[in-house]
Tab-separated table of C-alpha atoms and ligand atoms in Angstrom:
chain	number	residue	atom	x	y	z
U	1	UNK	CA	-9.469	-25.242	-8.649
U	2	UNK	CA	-9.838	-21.904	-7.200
U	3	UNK	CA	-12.118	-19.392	-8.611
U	4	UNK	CA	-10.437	-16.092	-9.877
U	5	UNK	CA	-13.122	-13.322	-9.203
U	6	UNK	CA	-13.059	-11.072	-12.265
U	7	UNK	CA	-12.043	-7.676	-11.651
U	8	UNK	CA	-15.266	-5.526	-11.956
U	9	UNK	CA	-15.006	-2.357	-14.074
U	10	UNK	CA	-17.546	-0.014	-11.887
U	11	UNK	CA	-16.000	-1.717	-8.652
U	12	UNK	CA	-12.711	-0.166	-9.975
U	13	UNK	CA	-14.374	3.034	-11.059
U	14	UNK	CA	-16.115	3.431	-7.401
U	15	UNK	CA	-13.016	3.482	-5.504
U	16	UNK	CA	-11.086	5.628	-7.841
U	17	UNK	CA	-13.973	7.915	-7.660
U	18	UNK	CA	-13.786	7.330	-3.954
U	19	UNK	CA	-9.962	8.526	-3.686
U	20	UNK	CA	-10.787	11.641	-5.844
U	21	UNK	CA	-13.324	12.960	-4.060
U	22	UNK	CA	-10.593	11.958	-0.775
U	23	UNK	CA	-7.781	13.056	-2.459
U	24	UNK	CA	-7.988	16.875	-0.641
U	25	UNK	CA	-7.937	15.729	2.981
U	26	UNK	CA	-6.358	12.303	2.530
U	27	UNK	CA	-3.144	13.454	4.670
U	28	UNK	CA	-4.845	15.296	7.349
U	29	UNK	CA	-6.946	12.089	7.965
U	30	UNK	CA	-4.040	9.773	7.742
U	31	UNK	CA	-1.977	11.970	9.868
U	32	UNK	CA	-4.910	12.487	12.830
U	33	UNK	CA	-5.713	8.576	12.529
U	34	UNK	CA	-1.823	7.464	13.735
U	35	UNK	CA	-2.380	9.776	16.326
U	36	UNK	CA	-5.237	8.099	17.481
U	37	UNK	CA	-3.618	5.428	17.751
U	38	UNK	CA	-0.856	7.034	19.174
U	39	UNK	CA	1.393	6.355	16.313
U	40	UNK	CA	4.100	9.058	14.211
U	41	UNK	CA	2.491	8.351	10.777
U	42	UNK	CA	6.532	9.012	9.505
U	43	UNK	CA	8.147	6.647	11.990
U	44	UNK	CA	5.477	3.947	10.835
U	45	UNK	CA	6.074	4.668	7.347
U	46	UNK	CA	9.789	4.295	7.507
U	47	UNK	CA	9.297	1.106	9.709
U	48	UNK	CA	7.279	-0.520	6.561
U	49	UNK	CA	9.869	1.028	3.743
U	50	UNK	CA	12.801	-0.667	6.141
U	51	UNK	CA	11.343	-4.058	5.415
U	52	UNK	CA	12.248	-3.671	1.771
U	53	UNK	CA	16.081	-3.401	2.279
U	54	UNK	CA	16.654	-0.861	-0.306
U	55	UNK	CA	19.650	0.181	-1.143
U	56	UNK	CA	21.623	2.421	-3.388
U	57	UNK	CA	20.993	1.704	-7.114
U	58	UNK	CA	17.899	0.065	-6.646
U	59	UNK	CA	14.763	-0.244	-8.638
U	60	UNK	CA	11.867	0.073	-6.708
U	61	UNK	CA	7.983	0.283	-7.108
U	62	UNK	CA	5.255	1.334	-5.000
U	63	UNK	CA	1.626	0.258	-6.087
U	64	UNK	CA	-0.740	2.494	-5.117
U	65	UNK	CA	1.237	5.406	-3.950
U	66	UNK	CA	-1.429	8.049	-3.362
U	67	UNK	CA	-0.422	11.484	-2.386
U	68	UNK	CA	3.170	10.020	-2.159
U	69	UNK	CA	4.250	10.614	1.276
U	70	UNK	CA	6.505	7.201	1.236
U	71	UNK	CA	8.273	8.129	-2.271
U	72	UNK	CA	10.795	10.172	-0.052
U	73	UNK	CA	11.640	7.669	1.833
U	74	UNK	CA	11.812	5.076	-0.936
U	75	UNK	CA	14.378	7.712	-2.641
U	76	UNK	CA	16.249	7.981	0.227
U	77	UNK	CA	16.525	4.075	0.506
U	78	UNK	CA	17.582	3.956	-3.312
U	79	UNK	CA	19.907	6.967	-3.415
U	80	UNK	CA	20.590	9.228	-6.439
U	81	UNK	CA	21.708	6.843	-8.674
U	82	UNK	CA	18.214	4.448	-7.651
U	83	UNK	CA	14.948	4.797	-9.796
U	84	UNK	CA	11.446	5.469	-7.865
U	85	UNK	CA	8.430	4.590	-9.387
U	86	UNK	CA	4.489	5.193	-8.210
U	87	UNK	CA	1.557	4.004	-9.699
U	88	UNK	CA	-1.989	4.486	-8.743
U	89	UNK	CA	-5.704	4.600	-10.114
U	90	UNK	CA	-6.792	8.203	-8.907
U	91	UNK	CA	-5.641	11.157	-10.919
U	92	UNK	CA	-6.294	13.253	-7.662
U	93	UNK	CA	-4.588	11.346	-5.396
U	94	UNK	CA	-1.414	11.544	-8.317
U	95	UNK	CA	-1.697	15.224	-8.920
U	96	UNK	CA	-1.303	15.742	-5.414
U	97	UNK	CA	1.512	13.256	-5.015
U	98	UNK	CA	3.378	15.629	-8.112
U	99	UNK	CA	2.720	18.660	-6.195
U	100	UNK	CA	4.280	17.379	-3.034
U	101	UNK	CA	7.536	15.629	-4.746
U	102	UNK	CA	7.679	19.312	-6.585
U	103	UNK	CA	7.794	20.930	-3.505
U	104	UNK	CA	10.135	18.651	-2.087
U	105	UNK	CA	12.655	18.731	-5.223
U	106	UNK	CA	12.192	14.764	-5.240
U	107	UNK	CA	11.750	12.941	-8.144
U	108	UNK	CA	9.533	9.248	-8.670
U	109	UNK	CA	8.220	8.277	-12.288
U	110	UNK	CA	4.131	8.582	-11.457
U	111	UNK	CA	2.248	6.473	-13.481
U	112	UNK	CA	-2.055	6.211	-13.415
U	113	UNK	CA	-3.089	2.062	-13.601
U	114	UNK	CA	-4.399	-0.108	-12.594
U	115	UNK	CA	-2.901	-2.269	-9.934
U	116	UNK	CA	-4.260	-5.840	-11.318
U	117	UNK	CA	-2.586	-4.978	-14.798
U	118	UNK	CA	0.706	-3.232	-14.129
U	119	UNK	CA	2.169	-1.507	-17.006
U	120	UNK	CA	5.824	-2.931	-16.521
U	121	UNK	CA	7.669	-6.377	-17.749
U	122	UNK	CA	8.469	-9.039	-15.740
U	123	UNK	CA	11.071	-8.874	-13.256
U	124	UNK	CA	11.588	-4.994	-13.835
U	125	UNK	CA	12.056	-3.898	-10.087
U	126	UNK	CA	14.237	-4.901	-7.213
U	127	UNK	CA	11.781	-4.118	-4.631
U	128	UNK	CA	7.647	-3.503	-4.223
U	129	UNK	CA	6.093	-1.729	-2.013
U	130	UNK	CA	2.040	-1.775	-0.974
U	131	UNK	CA	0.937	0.521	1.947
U	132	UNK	CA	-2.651	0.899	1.760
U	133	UNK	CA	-5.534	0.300	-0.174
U	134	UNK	CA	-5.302	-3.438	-1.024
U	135	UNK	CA	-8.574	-4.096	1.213
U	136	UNK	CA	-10.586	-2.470	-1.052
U	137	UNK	CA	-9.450	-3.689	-4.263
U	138	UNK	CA	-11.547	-5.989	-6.255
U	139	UNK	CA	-9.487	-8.246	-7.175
U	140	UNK	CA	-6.469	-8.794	-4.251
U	141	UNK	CA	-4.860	-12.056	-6.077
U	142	UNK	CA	-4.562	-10.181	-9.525
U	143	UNK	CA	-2.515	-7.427	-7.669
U	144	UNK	CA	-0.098	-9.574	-5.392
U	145	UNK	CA	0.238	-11.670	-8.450
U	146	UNK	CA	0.989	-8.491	-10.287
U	147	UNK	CA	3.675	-6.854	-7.779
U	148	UNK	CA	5.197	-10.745	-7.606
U	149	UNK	CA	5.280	-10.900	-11.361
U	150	UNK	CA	6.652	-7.798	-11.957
U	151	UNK	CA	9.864	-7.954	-8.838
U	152	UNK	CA	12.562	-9.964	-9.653
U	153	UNK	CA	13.707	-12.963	-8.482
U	154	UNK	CA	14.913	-12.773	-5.119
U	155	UNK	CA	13.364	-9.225	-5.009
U	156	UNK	CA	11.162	-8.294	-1.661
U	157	UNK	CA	7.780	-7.116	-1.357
U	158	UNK	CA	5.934	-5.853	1.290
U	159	UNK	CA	2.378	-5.666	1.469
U	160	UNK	CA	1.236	-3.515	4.031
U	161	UNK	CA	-2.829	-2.579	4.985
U	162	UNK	CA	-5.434	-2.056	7.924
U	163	UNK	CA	-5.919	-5.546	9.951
U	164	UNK	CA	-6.079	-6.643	13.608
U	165	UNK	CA	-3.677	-9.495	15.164
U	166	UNK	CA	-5.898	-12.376	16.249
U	167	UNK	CA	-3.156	-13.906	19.221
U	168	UNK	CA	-3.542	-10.508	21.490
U	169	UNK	CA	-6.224	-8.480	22.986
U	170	UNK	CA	-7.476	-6.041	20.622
U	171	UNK	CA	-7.023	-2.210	21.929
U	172	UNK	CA	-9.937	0.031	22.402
U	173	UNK	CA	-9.097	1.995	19.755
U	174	UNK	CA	-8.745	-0.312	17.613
U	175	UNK	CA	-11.877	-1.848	18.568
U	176	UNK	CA	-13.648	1.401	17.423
U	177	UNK	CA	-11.715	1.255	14.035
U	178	UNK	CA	-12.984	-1.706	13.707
U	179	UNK	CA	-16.706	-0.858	14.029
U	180	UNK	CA	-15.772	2.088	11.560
U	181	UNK	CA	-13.996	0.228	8.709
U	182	UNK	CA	-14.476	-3.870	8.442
U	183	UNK	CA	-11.341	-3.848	6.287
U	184	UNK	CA	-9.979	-3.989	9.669
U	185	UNK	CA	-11.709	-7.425	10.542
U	186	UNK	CA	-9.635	-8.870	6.897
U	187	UNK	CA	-7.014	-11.218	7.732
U	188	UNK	CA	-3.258	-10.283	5.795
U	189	UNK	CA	-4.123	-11.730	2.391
U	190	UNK	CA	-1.038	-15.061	3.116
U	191	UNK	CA	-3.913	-16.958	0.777
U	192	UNK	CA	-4.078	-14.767	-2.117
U	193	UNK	CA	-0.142	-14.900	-2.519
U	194	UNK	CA	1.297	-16.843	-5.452
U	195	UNK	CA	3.629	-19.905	-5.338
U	196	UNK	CA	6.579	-17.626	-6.266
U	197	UNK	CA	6.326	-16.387	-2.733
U	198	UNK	CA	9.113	-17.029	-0.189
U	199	UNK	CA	10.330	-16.430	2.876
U	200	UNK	CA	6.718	-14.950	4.105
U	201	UNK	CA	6.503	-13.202	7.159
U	202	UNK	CA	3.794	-11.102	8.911
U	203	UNK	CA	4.541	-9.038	11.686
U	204	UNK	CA	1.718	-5.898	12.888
U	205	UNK	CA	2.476	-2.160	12.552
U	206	UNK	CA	0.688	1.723	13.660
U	207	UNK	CA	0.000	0.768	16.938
U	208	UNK	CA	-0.900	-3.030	16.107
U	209	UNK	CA	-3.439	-1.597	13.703
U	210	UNK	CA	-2.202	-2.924	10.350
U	211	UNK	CA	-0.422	-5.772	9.270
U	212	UNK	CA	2.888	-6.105	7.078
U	213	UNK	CA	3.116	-8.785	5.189
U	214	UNK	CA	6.391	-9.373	3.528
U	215	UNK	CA	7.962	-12.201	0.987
U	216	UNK	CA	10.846	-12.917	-1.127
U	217	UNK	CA	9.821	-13.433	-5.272
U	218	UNK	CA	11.583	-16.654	-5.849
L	301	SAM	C1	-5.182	4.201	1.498
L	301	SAM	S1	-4.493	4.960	0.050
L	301	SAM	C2	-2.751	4.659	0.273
L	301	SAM	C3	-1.881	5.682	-0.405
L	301	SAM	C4	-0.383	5.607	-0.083
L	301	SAM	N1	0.160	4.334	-0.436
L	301	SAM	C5	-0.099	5.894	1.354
L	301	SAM	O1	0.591	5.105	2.010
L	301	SAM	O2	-0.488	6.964	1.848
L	301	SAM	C6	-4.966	3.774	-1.172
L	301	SAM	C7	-4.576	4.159	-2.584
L	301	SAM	O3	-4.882	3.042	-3.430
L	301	SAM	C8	-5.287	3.560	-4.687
L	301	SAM	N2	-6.000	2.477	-5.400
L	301	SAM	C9	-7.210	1.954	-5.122
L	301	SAM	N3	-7.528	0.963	-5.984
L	301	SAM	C10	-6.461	0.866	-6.841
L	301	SAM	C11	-6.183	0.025	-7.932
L	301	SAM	N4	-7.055	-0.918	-8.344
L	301	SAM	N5	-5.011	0.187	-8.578
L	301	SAM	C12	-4.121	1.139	-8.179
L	301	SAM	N6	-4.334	1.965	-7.134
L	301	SAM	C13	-5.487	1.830	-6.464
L	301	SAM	C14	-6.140	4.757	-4.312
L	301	SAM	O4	-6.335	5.640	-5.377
L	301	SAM	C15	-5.329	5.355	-3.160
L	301	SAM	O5	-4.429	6.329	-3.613
């Protein structure tokens, strides 16, 4: 049997404390990093939010939505008529996703949690959405087993986070991201995901720097 690792209270507190203190420059970095790579941060975005095949009506859910910059494009996959929901651990990061969805006159439920205990029933969304963060999270299996649990059946997720393919050369630049942030050295988490998990795909994103890994909740 495999062992569950606990999720650890001040491991959970460090990184919120972490994205806090981030919060402030956390799109400037993201936005300079794609370029790096010589990536559109946007067109990457809305290549990951494609892979849920949202569409009008829907219910979807994005754990750990930050400063919010995919909640547009989640509403615009949904329509009017579609519910958008984000959830995340930093108050910062969430205050700043408000401000943003304020100034953009778009609307998303925001919700502070944690991402191994999700605050919603079984089955309540039609699609799930992870881009960034998961690396870092103490407890990976709670959380997949958390966005599975809580998409309904037949419902997609898509699980998306820094990671290198192993069947190319690696690029320079991602060489040096590498030496930066191990996260990057993390194969996409196909271990951690529960037997309710179909249909699983990965396929690499933002200049071959991340990986998406996508299922269907049986
Ligand atoms: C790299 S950012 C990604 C933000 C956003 N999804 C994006 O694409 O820009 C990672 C986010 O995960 C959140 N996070 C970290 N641990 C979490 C947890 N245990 N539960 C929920 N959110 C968490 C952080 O607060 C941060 O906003």
């Amino acid at each position: 049997m495999r062992m569950q690792k606990r999720p650890d209270p001040e491991e959970v507190r460090r990184t919120r404390d972490f994205y806090d203190w981030w919060a402030p420059f956390y799109d400037a970095t993201n936005w300079l990093a794609a370029r790096l790579r010589g990536a559109s941060d946007f067109t990457e975005r809305r290549k990951a939010v494609e892979r849920l095949g949202l569409a009008p009506g829907m219910r979807v859910l994005e754990v750990s939505c930050g400063t919010g910059t995919n909640l547009p494009l989640l509403s615009e996959g949904v329509g009017q008529v579609g519910l958008v929901t984000g959830i995340d651990i930093s108050a910062r990061m969430l205050r700043r996703c408000r401000n943003k969805l304020r100034r953009k006159s778009d609307e998303a439920s925001l919700l502070l949690g944690d991402a191994a205990k999700l605050p919603f029933a079984d089955g309540s969304f039609d699609a799930v959405f992870h881009h960034g963060g998961i690396a870092e999270f103490p407890n990976k299996r709670a959380a997949i087993a958390e966005m599975a649990r809580v998409a309904r059946p037949g419902g997609k997720v898509v699980i998306c986070d820094p990671g290198l393919p192993f069947d190319r050369p690696v690029r320079w630049i991602n060489r040096q991201l590498l030496k930066l942030q191990p996260a990057y050295a993390a194969p996409p988490p196909v271990r951690h995901l529960p037997k309710t998990a179909q249909s699983v795909h990965v396929s690499w994103i933002r200049g071959d720097a991340w990986y998406l890994l996508e299922f269907v909740k049986a």
